[in-house]
Structure formats: C-alpha cells, structure tokens
Coordinates of C-alpha atoms in Angstrom, one line a residue:
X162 CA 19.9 -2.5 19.3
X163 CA 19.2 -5.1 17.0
X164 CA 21.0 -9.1 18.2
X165 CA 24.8 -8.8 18.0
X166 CA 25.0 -11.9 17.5
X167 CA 22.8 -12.6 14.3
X168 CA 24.2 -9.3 12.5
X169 CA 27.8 -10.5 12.9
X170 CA 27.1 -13.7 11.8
X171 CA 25.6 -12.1 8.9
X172 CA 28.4 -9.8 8.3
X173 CA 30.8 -12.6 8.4
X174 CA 28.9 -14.6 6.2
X175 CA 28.8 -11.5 3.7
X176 CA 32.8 -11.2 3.8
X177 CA 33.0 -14.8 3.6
X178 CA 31.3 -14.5 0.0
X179 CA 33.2 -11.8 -1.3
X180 CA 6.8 11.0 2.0
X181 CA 2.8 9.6 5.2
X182 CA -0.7 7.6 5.7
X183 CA -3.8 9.9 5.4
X184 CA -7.4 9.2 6.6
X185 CA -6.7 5.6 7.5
X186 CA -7.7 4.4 10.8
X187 CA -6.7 1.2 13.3
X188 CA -10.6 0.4 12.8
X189 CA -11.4 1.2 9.2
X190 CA -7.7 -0.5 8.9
X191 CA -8.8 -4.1 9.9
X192 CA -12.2 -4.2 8.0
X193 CA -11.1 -2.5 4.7
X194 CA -8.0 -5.0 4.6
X195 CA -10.4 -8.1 5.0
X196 CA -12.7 -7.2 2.0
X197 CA -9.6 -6.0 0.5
X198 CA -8.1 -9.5 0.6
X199 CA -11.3 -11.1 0.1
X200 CA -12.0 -9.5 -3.4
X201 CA -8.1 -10.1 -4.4
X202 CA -8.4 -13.9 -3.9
X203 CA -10.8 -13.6 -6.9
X204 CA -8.6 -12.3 -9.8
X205 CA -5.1 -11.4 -10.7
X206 CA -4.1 -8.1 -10.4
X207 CA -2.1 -8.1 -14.2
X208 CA -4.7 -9.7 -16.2
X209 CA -8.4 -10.1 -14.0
X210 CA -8.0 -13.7 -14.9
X211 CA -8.5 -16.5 -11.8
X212 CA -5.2 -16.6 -9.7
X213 CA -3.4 -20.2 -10.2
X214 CA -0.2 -20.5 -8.9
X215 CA 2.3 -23.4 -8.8
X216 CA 3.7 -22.0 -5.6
X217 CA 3.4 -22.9 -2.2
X218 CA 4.8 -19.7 -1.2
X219 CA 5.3 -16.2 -2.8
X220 CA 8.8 -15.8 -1.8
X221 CA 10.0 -19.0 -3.8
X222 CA 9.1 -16.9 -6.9
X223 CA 13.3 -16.6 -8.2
X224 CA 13.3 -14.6 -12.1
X225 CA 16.1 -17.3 -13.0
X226 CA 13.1 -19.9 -13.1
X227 CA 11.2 -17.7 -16.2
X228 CA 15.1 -17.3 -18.4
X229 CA 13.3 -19.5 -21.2
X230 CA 10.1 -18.3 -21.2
X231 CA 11.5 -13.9 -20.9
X232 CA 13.5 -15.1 -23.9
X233 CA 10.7 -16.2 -25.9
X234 CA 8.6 -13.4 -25.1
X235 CA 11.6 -11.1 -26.0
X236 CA 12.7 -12.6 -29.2
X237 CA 9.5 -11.9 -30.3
X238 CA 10.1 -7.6 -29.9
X239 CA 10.2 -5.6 -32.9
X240 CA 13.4 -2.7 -31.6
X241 CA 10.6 -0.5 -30.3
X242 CA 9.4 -3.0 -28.1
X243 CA 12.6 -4.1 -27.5
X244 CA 13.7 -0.3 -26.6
X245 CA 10.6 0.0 -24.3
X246 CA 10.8 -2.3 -22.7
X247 CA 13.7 -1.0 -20.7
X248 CA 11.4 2.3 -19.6
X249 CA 9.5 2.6 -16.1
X250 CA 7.8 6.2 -17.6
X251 CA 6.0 8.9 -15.3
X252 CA 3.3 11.4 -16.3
X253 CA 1.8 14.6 -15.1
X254 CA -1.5 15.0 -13.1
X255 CA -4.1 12.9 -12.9
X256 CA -5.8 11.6 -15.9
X257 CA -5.9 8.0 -16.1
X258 CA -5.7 6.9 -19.7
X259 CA -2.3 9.4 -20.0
X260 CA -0.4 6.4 -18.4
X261 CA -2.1 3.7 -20.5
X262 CA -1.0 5.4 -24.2
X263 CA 2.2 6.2 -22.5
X264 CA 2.2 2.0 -22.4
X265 CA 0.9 1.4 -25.6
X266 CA 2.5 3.9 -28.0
X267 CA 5.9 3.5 -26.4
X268 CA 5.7 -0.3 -25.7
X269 CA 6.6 1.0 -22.0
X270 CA 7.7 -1.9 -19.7
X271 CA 6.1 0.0 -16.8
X272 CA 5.1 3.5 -15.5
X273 CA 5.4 4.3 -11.8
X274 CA 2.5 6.1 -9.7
X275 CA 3.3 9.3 -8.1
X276 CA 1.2 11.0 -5.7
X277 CA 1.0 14.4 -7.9
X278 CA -1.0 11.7 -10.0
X279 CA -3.6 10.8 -7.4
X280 CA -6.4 13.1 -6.0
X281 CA -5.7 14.8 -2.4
X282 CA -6.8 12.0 -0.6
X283 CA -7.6 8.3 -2.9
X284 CA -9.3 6.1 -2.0
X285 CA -8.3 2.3 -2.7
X286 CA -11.4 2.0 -5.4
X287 CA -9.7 4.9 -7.1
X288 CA -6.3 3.4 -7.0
X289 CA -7.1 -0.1 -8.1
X290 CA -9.5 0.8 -11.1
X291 CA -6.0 2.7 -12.2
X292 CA -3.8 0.2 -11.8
X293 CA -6.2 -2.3 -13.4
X294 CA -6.3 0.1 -16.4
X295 CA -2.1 0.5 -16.5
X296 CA -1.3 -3.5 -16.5
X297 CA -4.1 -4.6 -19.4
X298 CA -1.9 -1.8 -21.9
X299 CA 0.9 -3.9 -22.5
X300 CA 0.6 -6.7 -25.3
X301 CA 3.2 -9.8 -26.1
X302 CA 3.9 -11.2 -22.9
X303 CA 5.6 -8.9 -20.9
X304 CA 3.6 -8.0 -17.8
X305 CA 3.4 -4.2 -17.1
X306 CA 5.3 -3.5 -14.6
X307 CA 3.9 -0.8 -11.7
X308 CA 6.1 1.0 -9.5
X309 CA 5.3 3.3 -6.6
X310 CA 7.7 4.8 -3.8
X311 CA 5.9 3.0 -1.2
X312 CA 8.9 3.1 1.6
X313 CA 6.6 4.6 4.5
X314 CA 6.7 7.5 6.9
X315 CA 7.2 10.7 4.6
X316 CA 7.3 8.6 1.2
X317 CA 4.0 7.3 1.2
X318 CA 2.8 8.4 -2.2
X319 CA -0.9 6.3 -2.0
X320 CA -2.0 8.3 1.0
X321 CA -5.0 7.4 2.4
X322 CA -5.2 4.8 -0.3
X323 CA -2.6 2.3 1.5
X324 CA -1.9 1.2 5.1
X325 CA -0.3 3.6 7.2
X326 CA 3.4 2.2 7.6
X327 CA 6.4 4.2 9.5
X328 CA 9.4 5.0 7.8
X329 CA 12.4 2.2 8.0
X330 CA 13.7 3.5 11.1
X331 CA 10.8 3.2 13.0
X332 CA 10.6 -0.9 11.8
X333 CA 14.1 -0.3 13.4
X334 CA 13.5 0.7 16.4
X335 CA 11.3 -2.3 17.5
X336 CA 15.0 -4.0 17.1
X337 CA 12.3 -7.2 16.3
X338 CA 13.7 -9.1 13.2
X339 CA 10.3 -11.3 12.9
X340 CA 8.4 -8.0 13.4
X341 CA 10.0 -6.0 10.6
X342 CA 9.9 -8.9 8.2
X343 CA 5.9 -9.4 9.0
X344 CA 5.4 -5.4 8.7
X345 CA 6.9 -5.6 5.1
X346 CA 4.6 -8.5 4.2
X347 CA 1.5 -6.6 5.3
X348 CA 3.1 -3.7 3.4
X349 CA 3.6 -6.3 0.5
X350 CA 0.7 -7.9 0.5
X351 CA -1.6 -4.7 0.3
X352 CA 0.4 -3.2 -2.7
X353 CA 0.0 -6.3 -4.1
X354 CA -4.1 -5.9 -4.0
X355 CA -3.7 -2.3 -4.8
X356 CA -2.2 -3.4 -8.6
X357 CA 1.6 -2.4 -7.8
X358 CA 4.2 -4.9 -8.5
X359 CA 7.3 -2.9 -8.0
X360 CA 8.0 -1.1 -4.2
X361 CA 10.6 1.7 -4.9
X362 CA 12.2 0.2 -1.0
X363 CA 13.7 -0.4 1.5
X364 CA 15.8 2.8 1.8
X365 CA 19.4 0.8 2.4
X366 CA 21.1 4.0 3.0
X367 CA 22.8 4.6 6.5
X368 CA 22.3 7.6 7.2
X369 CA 25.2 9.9 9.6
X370 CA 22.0 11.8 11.2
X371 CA 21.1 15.3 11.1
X372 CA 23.8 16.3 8.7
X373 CA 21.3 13.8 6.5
X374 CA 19.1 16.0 4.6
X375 CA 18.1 13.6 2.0
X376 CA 17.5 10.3 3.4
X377 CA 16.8 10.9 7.5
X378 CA 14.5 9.2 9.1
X379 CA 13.8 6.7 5.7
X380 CA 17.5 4.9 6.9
X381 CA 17.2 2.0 9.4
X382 CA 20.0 4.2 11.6
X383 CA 23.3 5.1 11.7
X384 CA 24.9 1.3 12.2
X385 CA 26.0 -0.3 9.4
X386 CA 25.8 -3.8 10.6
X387 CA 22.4 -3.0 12.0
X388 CA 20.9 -1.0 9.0
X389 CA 22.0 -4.2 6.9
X390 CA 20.2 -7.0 9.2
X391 CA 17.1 -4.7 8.9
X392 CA 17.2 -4.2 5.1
X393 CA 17.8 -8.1 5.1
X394 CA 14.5 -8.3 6.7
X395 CA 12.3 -5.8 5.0
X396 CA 13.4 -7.6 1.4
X397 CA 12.2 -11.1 2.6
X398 CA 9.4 -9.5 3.9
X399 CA 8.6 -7.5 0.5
X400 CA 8.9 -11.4 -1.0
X401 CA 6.6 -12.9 1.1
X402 CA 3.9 -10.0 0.3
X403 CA 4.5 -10.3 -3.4
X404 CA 5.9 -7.2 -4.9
X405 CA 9.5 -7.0 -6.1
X406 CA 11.3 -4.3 -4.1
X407 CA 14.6 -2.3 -5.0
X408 CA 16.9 -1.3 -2.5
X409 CA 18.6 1.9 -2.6
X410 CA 20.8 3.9 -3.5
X411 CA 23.9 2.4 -4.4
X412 CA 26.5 2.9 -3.3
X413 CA 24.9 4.9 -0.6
X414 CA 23.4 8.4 0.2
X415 CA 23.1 9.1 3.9
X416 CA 26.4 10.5 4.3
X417 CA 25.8 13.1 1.6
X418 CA 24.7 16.6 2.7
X419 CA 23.0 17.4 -0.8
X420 CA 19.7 16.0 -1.7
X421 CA 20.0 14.6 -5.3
X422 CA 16.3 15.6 -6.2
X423 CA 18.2 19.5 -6.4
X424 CA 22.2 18.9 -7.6
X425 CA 25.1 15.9 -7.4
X426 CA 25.9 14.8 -4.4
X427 CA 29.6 14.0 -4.2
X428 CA 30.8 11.3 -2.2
X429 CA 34.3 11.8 -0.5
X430 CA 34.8 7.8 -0.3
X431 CA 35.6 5.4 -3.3
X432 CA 33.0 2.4 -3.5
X433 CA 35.9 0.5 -2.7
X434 CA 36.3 2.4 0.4
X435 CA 32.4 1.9 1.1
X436 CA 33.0 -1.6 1.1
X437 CA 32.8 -2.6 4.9
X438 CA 30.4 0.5 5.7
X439 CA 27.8 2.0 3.1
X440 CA 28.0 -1.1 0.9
X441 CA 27.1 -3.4 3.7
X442 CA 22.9 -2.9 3.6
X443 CA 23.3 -3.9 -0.3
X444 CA 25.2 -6.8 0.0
X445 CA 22.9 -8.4 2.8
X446 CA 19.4 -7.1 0.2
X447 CA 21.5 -9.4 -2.6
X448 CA 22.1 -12.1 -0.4
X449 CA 18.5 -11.9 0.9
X450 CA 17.5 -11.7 -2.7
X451 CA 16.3 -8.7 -3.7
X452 CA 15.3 -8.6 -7.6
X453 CA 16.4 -5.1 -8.2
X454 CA 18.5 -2.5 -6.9
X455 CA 18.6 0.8 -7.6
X456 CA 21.8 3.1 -8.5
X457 CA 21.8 6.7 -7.5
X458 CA 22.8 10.0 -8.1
X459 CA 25.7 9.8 -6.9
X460 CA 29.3 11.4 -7.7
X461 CA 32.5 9.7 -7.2
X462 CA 35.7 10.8 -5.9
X463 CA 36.8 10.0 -10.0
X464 CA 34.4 11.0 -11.7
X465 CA 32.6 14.1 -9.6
X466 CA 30.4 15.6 -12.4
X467 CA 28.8 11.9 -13.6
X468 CA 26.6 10.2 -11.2
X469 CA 26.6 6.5 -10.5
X470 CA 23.4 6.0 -12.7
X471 CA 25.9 7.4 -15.9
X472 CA 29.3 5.8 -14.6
X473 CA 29.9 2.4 -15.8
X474 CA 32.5 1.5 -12.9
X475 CA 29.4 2.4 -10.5
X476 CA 27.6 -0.2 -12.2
X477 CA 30.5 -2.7 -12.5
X478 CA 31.2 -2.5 -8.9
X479 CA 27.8 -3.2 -8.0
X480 CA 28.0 -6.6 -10.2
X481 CA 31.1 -7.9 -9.6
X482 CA 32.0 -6.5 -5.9
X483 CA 28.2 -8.1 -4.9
X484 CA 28.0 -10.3 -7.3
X485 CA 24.5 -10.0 -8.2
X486 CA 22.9 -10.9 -11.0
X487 CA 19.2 -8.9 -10.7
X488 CA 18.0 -6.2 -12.2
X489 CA 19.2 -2.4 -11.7
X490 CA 17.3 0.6 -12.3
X491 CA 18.5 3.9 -12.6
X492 CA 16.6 6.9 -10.0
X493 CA 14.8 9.1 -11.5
X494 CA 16.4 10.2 -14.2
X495 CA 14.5 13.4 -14.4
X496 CA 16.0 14.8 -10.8
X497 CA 18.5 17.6 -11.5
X498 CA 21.7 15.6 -10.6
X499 CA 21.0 14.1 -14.1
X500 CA 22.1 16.3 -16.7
X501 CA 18.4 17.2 -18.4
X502 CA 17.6 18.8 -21.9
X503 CA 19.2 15.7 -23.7
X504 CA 16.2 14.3 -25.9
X505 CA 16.5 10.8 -24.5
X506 CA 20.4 10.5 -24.4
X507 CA 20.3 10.5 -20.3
X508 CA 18.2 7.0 -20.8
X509 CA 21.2 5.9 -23.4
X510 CA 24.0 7.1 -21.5
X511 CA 22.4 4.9 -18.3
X512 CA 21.8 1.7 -20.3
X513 CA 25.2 1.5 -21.6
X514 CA 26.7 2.2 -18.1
X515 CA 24.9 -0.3 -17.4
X516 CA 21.5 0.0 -16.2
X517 CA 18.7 -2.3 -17.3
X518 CA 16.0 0.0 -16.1
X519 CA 15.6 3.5 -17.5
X520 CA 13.4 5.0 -14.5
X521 CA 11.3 8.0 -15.2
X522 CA 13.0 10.0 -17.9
X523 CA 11.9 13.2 -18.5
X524 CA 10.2 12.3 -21.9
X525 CA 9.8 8.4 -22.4
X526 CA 8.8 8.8 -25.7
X527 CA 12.2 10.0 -26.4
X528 CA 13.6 7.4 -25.1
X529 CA 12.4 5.3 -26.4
X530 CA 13.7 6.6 -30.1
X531 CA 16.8 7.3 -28.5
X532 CA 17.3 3.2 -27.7
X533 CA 16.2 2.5 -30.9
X534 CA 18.3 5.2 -32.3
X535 CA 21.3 4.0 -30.6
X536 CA 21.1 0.3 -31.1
X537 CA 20.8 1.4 -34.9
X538 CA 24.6 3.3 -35.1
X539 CA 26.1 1.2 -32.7
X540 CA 26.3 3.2 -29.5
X541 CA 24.5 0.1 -27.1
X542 CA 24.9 -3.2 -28.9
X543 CA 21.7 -5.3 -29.5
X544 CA 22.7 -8.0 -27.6
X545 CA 23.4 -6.2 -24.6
X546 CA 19.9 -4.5 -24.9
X547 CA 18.4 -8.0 -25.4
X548 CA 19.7 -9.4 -22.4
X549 CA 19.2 -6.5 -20.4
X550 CA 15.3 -7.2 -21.4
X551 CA 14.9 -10.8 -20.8
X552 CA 16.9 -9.7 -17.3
X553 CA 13.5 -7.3 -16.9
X554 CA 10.8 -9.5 -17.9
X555 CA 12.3 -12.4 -16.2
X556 CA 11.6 -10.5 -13.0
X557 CA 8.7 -9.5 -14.0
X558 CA 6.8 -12.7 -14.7
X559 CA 8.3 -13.9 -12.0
X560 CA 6.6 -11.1 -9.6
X561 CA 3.3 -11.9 -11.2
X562 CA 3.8 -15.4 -10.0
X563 CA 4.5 -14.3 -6.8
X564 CA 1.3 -12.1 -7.0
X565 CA -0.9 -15.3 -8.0
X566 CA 0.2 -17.0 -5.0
X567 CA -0.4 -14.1 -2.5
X568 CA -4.0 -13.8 -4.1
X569 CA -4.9 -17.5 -3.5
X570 CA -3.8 -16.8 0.2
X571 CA -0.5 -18.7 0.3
X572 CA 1.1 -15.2 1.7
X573 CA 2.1 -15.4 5.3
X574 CA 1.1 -12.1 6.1
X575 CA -0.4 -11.4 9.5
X576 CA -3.0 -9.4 10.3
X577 CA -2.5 -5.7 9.4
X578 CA -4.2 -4.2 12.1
X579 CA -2.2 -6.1 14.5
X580 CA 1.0 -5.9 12.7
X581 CA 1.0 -2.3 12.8
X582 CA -0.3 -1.7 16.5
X583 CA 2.5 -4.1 17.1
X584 CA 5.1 -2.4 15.0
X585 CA 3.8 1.5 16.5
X586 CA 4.0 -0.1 20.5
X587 CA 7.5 -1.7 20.0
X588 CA 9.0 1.4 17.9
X589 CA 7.9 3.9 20.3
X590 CA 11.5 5.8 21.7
X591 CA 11.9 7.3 24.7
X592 CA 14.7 10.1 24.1
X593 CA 14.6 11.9 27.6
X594 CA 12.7 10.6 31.0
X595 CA 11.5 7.1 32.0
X596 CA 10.3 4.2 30.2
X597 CA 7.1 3.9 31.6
X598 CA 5.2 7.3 32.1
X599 CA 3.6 7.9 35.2
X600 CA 0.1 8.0 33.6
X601 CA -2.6 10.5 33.2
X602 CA -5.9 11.0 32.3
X603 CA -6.0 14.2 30.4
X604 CA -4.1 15.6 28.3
X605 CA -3.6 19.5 26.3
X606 CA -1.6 19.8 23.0
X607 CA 0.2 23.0 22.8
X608 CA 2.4 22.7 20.2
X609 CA 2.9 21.1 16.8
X610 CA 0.8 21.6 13.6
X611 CA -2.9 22.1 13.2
X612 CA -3.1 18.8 11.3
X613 CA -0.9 16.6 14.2
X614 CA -2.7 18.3 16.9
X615 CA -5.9 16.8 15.7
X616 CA -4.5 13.8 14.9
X617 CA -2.9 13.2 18.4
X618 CA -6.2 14.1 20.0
X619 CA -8.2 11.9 18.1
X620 CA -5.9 9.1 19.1
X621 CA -5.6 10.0 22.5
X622 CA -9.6 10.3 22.7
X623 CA -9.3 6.7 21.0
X624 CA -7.7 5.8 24.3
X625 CA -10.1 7.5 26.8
X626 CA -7.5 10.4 27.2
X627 CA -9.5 13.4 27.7
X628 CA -8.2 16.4 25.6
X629 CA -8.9 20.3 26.8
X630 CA -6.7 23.1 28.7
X631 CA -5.8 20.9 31.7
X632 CA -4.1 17.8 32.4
X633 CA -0.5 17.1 30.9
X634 CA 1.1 19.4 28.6
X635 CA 2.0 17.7 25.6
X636 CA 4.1 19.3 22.5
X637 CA 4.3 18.0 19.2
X638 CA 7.5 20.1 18.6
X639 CA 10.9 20.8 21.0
X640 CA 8.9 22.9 23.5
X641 CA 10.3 24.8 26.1
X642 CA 7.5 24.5 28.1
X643 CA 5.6 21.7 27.9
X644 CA 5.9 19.0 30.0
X645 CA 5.9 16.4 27.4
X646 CA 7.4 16.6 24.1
X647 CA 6.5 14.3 21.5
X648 CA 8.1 13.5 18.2
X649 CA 7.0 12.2 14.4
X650 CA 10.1 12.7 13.1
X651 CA 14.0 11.7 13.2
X652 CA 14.8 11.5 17.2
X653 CA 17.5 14.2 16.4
X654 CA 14.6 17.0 15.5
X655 CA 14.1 16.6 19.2
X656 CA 17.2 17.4 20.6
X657 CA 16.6 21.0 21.6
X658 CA 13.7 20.2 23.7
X659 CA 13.3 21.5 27.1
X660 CA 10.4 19.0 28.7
X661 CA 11.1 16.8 30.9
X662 CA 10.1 14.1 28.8
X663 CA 10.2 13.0 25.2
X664 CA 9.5 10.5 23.3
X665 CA 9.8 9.6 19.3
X666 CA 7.1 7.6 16.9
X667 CA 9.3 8.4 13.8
X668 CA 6.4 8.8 12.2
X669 CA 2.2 10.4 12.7
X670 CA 0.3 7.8 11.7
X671 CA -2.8 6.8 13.8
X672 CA -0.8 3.6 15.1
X673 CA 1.9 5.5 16.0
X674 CA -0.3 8.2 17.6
X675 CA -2.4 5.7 19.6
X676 CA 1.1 4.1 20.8
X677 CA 2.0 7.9 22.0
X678 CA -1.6 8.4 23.8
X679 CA -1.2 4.6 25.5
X680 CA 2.2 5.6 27.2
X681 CA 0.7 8.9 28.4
X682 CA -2.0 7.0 30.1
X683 CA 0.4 4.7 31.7
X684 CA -0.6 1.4 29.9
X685 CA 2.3 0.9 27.8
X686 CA 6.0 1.1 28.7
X687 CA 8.0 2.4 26.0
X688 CA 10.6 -0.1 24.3
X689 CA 12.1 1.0 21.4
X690 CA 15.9 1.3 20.6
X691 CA 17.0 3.9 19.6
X692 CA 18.5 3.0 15.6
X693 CA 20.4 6.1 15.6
X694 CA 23.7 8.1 17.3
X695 CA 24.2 11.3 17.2
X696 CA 24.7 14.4 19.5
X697 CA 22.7 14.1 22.2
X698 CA 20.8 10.4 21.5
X699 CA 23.0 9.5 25.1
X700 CA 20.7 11.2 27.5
X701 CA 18.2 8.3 25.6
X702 CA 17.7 5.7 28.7
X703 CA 18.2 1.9 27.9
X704 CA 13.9 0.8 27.6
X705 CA 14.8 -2.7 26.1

C-alpha cells in the first residue's frame, strides 16, 4: 500500500496537534476538455464577467482572507436572506428555471444538481447553460453556491456530461500520492468549467468491506492511516482544480451495515472512541484544508434515535476534537434517517446543533420560514445565524476566487486524458493469477451485463483485441467458467470466482476498460495495491 513512512508521519503530526461516466471516450476525452478549457479562460463561471484573479495559484484561495468583505455582504441581509442563505435546496425533474425561483424567492445560498434533474445522458452544453442560469439568481453579494455529488465510480451524477473518474478506491489503488492529487485537479478543474463550485467529496469513510453496504467501493480502503493520506490528497487536489469539496461523513459510515438513505445507522463506538480510527481521514481533510465537511446520519451510542446532523455533541466534537474552523453541512436532510414531515423544523433542529449548512431539505421554502421563524421566538439566536452566514459566504467568495484563477490557467492540472489513462493503468488489481498476463489476441465476453459487455469490447477493439466466440474467455461477473474474470466493482464482489484469473478496475469507465483490454493483450503488467482487506483479498499476489 500507500508509503509507510509518509502516512505515519502524517499520523503523528495529526496526534501531535490534538453513482458512473456515460458516453465519454479516451478520444472525445482529450479534445472536448481542450475547447472546454479554452472557452472557460474567457469568462467566470458565477457572473460571465472576464476572470481576474490576484492569485498565483487556486489553492491559496483560504475563506479567512474574505471575513471583512462576507461580513459586509451579510450585514446587508434582510432575515430572509439571512435565513437563506444557510440552504443548499434540491428540486424535482428537469426544468431549468425551477432551480432559479427556488434561488430567488427563497434567497437560497445554493441548490445542488442531481442526476434525476439532468436528461438520460447530458451533454456538457446542457449542463453549463444550467449552471450559468443557477449562479446569475442570487443578488447582494453572495455567490450562489452549486453543489453536485461528483465523487466518481457509482456517484457520478453529470454522466456523460463530466470526465469519467473511478471511485476513491480506485485513486487508491495506484498507492501514487502525486497521481491521486493530479486526478482530483482534473476532476476539479472540469467541475469548475461545468459551473459547480461545491464537490459533495472525497468519501473519507473507511469502510470494513463487504459488510459495507453504504459506502463500498466510494472508501479509499479498509486502513485508516492509508484512507487518511489519500483523503489528504484528493482535498489538495480538489484546491488546486478550484471547487470547494466536503469530506464525509462525520464521524464515519463504513462500519455501519445500514445505508442512511433508508433508516439510522447506529454506530456501536463513541466519537471519542473513533478517535485513532474512523476520525483519522477527517482530521488529515482539516489539516489539508478542506473548507467543509459534512456530518452524517449517524446515531450515537447516547443518543441512538438522533443523528449526528441533529446532535449538538456531534457537532462539538467535530470543532473542538479537530479543531476546525470551516464550514459544515448537514447530508441530505431529506433521507429517511432524518425525521421527515416537520415543515422546516429538521433545517432548525440542524442549525442549532450546529450546522451552518442546511443541505437539501425536503421543502426549502419552509425552511427558510422556519429560520426566520425561529430566530424570531428565540429558538437559534441571531448572532449565531449571522456568523454561521459570513462562515458560508466567506467560503464561498473565496471558491469564486479560486475559480477566477483556474480560468486564467493558473490551475496545475495535467492533462485529463493522460491523467486518467494514467490513473486506470496504475489502479488496475490483480486479485487471483500473475501480474502480467500472458497475452492474447482475441478475446469472448461471456458474462456480465449487456451494457459492460459492450463496453469492454469496444475498449478491447480500441486495443486491437479482436472480440467473437474464440480466444480467451473473459467474464465481467464471478464466473465459474471463464478463464478470466474481470471486475468494476469492490475487489470483494469477486471473491467467489472460479477463473483462474481476476483482476479489478473498481470501476467501468472506458479508461478503466482500456487498462483491462491492455493487460489481456500482454502490454501492461498490472500494479495496483490492493486498498482493501477482507476475506479472501490474501490469495491477491504482491504487483507493486
């Protein structure tokens, strides 16, 4: 795995101070992302205004440098705006001008894009001219804010829209520090010319494997020490590449066997007893700098029927046990391990807990008169909303900074196309068999999905394979009979296999496909470490 060395020196340090890609191709890949880049240089993604930043680089973008000017723009908020401006707001479907009133009437601070509000299969055009529409809606000074759950792998919400990325294990399993920080720049860097300015990531849950029903393959493994040195990276790659990212969720989910999005999770371990395990990830995102982090749904072993997003001692721990400073958001708020049907008083019970970001209640414009409501008889105190406000837009202007700079080019983002053939040849896991494959030239797929089965041939046709009855079986499910068996997924889904040899991308993205089809030829040996233990990840051999 990932450099002993550098992880425990980031560990003691740390105790020292206290859902996938679509119709993208490698090809289409490269050239869209030039244009892409090209066009962005020319305007601001908030405003359409020429980019002109003071900054030489994106990543020096800190919120504590806009204090004065968030509490100018703040002092100037009537309550509503005041009460919005603590809401990141969802909508149903598709229409495009729902999300802008959303803004407008509720003086929203932000909305976040979920794929049930794209079309099947966006394009980029589609996505920008929406995202161009969301950020001119908000008036006063406060950028809009624009969130997506961008982590890769199976949270991918843009689609064909976005680069294809893997999910966080897969940056893992390259165990390449400089790699994952470049592959989260790139990642960065194209959200930023699609409009977003908030990525819902990294996951910076460990994960105990296939007990993990929840967070899986979107962990960086099962290793604490290692799962924090790779968070580390992604944040000060998100940085570089402009958007603000959150990492998630406090105090930590991959042990849990209950998916949050259905009931409460319950965590059998106090966060003080998290401390030098699951709390490990979040401490090295805060000392890497990460403007927000987001608490989940999480119950404690005191308080089992309130989740961390309502508990106040959640949100306390997270301040005062990390000592950070930056801005947290609540999850979803309209997932059913919030108590629902409360007209607005889920958002007030999270903001006096202590939240500063209400995320997706079920009715913002409740809310929002719930805030106002409650600052009114007493039940959050003005001040405390104020200051959780400037805390928002402070980070917010501060990520538009960032954004200008990336736009004139300062970003150090490398090229994508390369970046992410890199990141699919280095991730690539053998779990049973040798390293290297002993090479073929033909190939037939007899298991797996309709959808992967084309997508593996057309990648292996990419790499003069030839595809038909003959040649090298190759399963994209635990076969018993093929003589290959290739997984997209967690390396545990393969465990059951009977071929002779497996391998994992941890994800199905074209990249990762093309990696797969290039070590069935015989022209790339297989290096990835595997990021995860669990029963049966020992028959792995050692490809490093």
């Amino acid at each position: 795995m990932r450099s002993r060395l550098s992880l425990l020196a980031l560990t003691t340090t740390l105790a020292l101070a206290g859902c996938s890609g679509g119709a993208s191709t490698p090809e289409a890949d490269s050239k869209d992302t030039q244009s892409s880049s090209a066009a962005a240089a020319e305007s601001d993604p908030q405003s359409g205004a020429k980019t002109e930043s003071s900054l030489d680089d994106p990543a020096d973008a800190d919120p504590a440098d806009f204090k004065d000017e968030a509490a100018d723009i703040v002092g100037d908020f009537s309550d509503d705006e005041l009460a919005g401006s603590l809401i990141i707001g969802t909508w149903e479907g598709s229409d495009t001008q729902t999300p802008v009133d959303m803004v407008k009437q509720n003086h929203l601070g932000g909305v976040i894009v979920m794929g049930y509000n794209l079309s099947e299969n966006p394009t980029k055009d589609q996505v920008t001219d929406l995202t161009k529409k969301i950020s001119g809606a908000r008036t006063k000074g406060q950028p809009v804010s624009i969130g997506v759950d961008q982590e890769g792998g199976p949270v991918s919400r843009l689609s064909s829209a976005a680069l294809p990325f893997p999910p966080l294990m897969g940056l893992a399993a390259t165990d390449d520090s400089d790699l994952i920080t470049d592959a989260t720049t790139v990642q960065g860097q194209n959200l930023t010319d699609l409009g977003f300015t908030i990525d819902f990531a990294p996951d910076s849950d460990v994960t105990v494997g296939p007990k993990d029903k929840a967070i899986n393959v979107r962990s960086g493994g099962t290793d604490h020490e290692d799962v924090a040195g790779v968070v580390a990276d992604a944040v000060e790659g998100y940085r570089s590449g402009g958007v603000a990212s959150s990492a998630k969720h406090f105090p930590g989910h991959g042990r849990l066997g209950v998916d949050s999005h259905e009931s409460l999770p319950v965590s059998e371990k106090s966060i003080e007893e998290m401390e030098d395990s699951d709390l490990l990830p979040f401490k090295s995102a805060v000392k890497a700098g990460v403007p927000m982090v987001m608490m989940g749904h999480i119950g404690l072993p005191d308080a089992k029927t309130t989740p961390a997003t309502l508990n106040e001692k959640a949100y306390s721990a997270l301040r005062e046990t990390l000592d950070y400073d930056g801005v947290i958001t609540t999850d979803a708020l309209n997932m059913k391990a919030v108590p629902q049907n409360l007209n607005g008083g889920e958002t007030v019970k999270a903001l006096a807990a202590g939240a500063d970001i209400a995320l997706m209640p079920p009715d913002s414009g409740a809310a929002q008169k719930a805030i106002v409501k409650a600052m009114g008889d007493g039940t959050l105190e003005k001040k405390d909303v104020v200051e959780k406000s400037e805390r928002v837009v402070a980070t917010q202007l501060a990520t538009a900074e960032a954004q200008k700079s990336v736009q004139a080019g300062d970003s150090d983002a490398k090229e994508p196309k390369k970046v992410l053939t890199e990141v699919a040849d280095k991730s690539l896991t053998v779990l049973k068999g040798e390293c290297s494959f002993k090479g073929t030239d033909s190939i037939s797929i007899v298991g797996g999905s309709d959808k992967e089965k084309a997508a593996l041939k057309e990648a292996a046709e990419a790499e003069d394979l030839t595809v038909g009855s003959g040649g090298t079986s190759v399963s994209l499910s635990p076969s018993t009979s093929a003589e290959v068996a290739v997984g997209t997924a967690a390396p545990w889904t393969m465990r059951s296999t009977a071929a002779k040899s497996a391998v994992t991308a941890y994800d199905s993205n074209p990249y990762a496909l093309r990696a797969v089809a290039k070590w069935l030829k015989g022209d790339l040996e297989a290096s990835g470490q595997l990021p995860a233990e669990y029963d049966g990840s020992d028959k792995a051999p050692d490809c490093g």
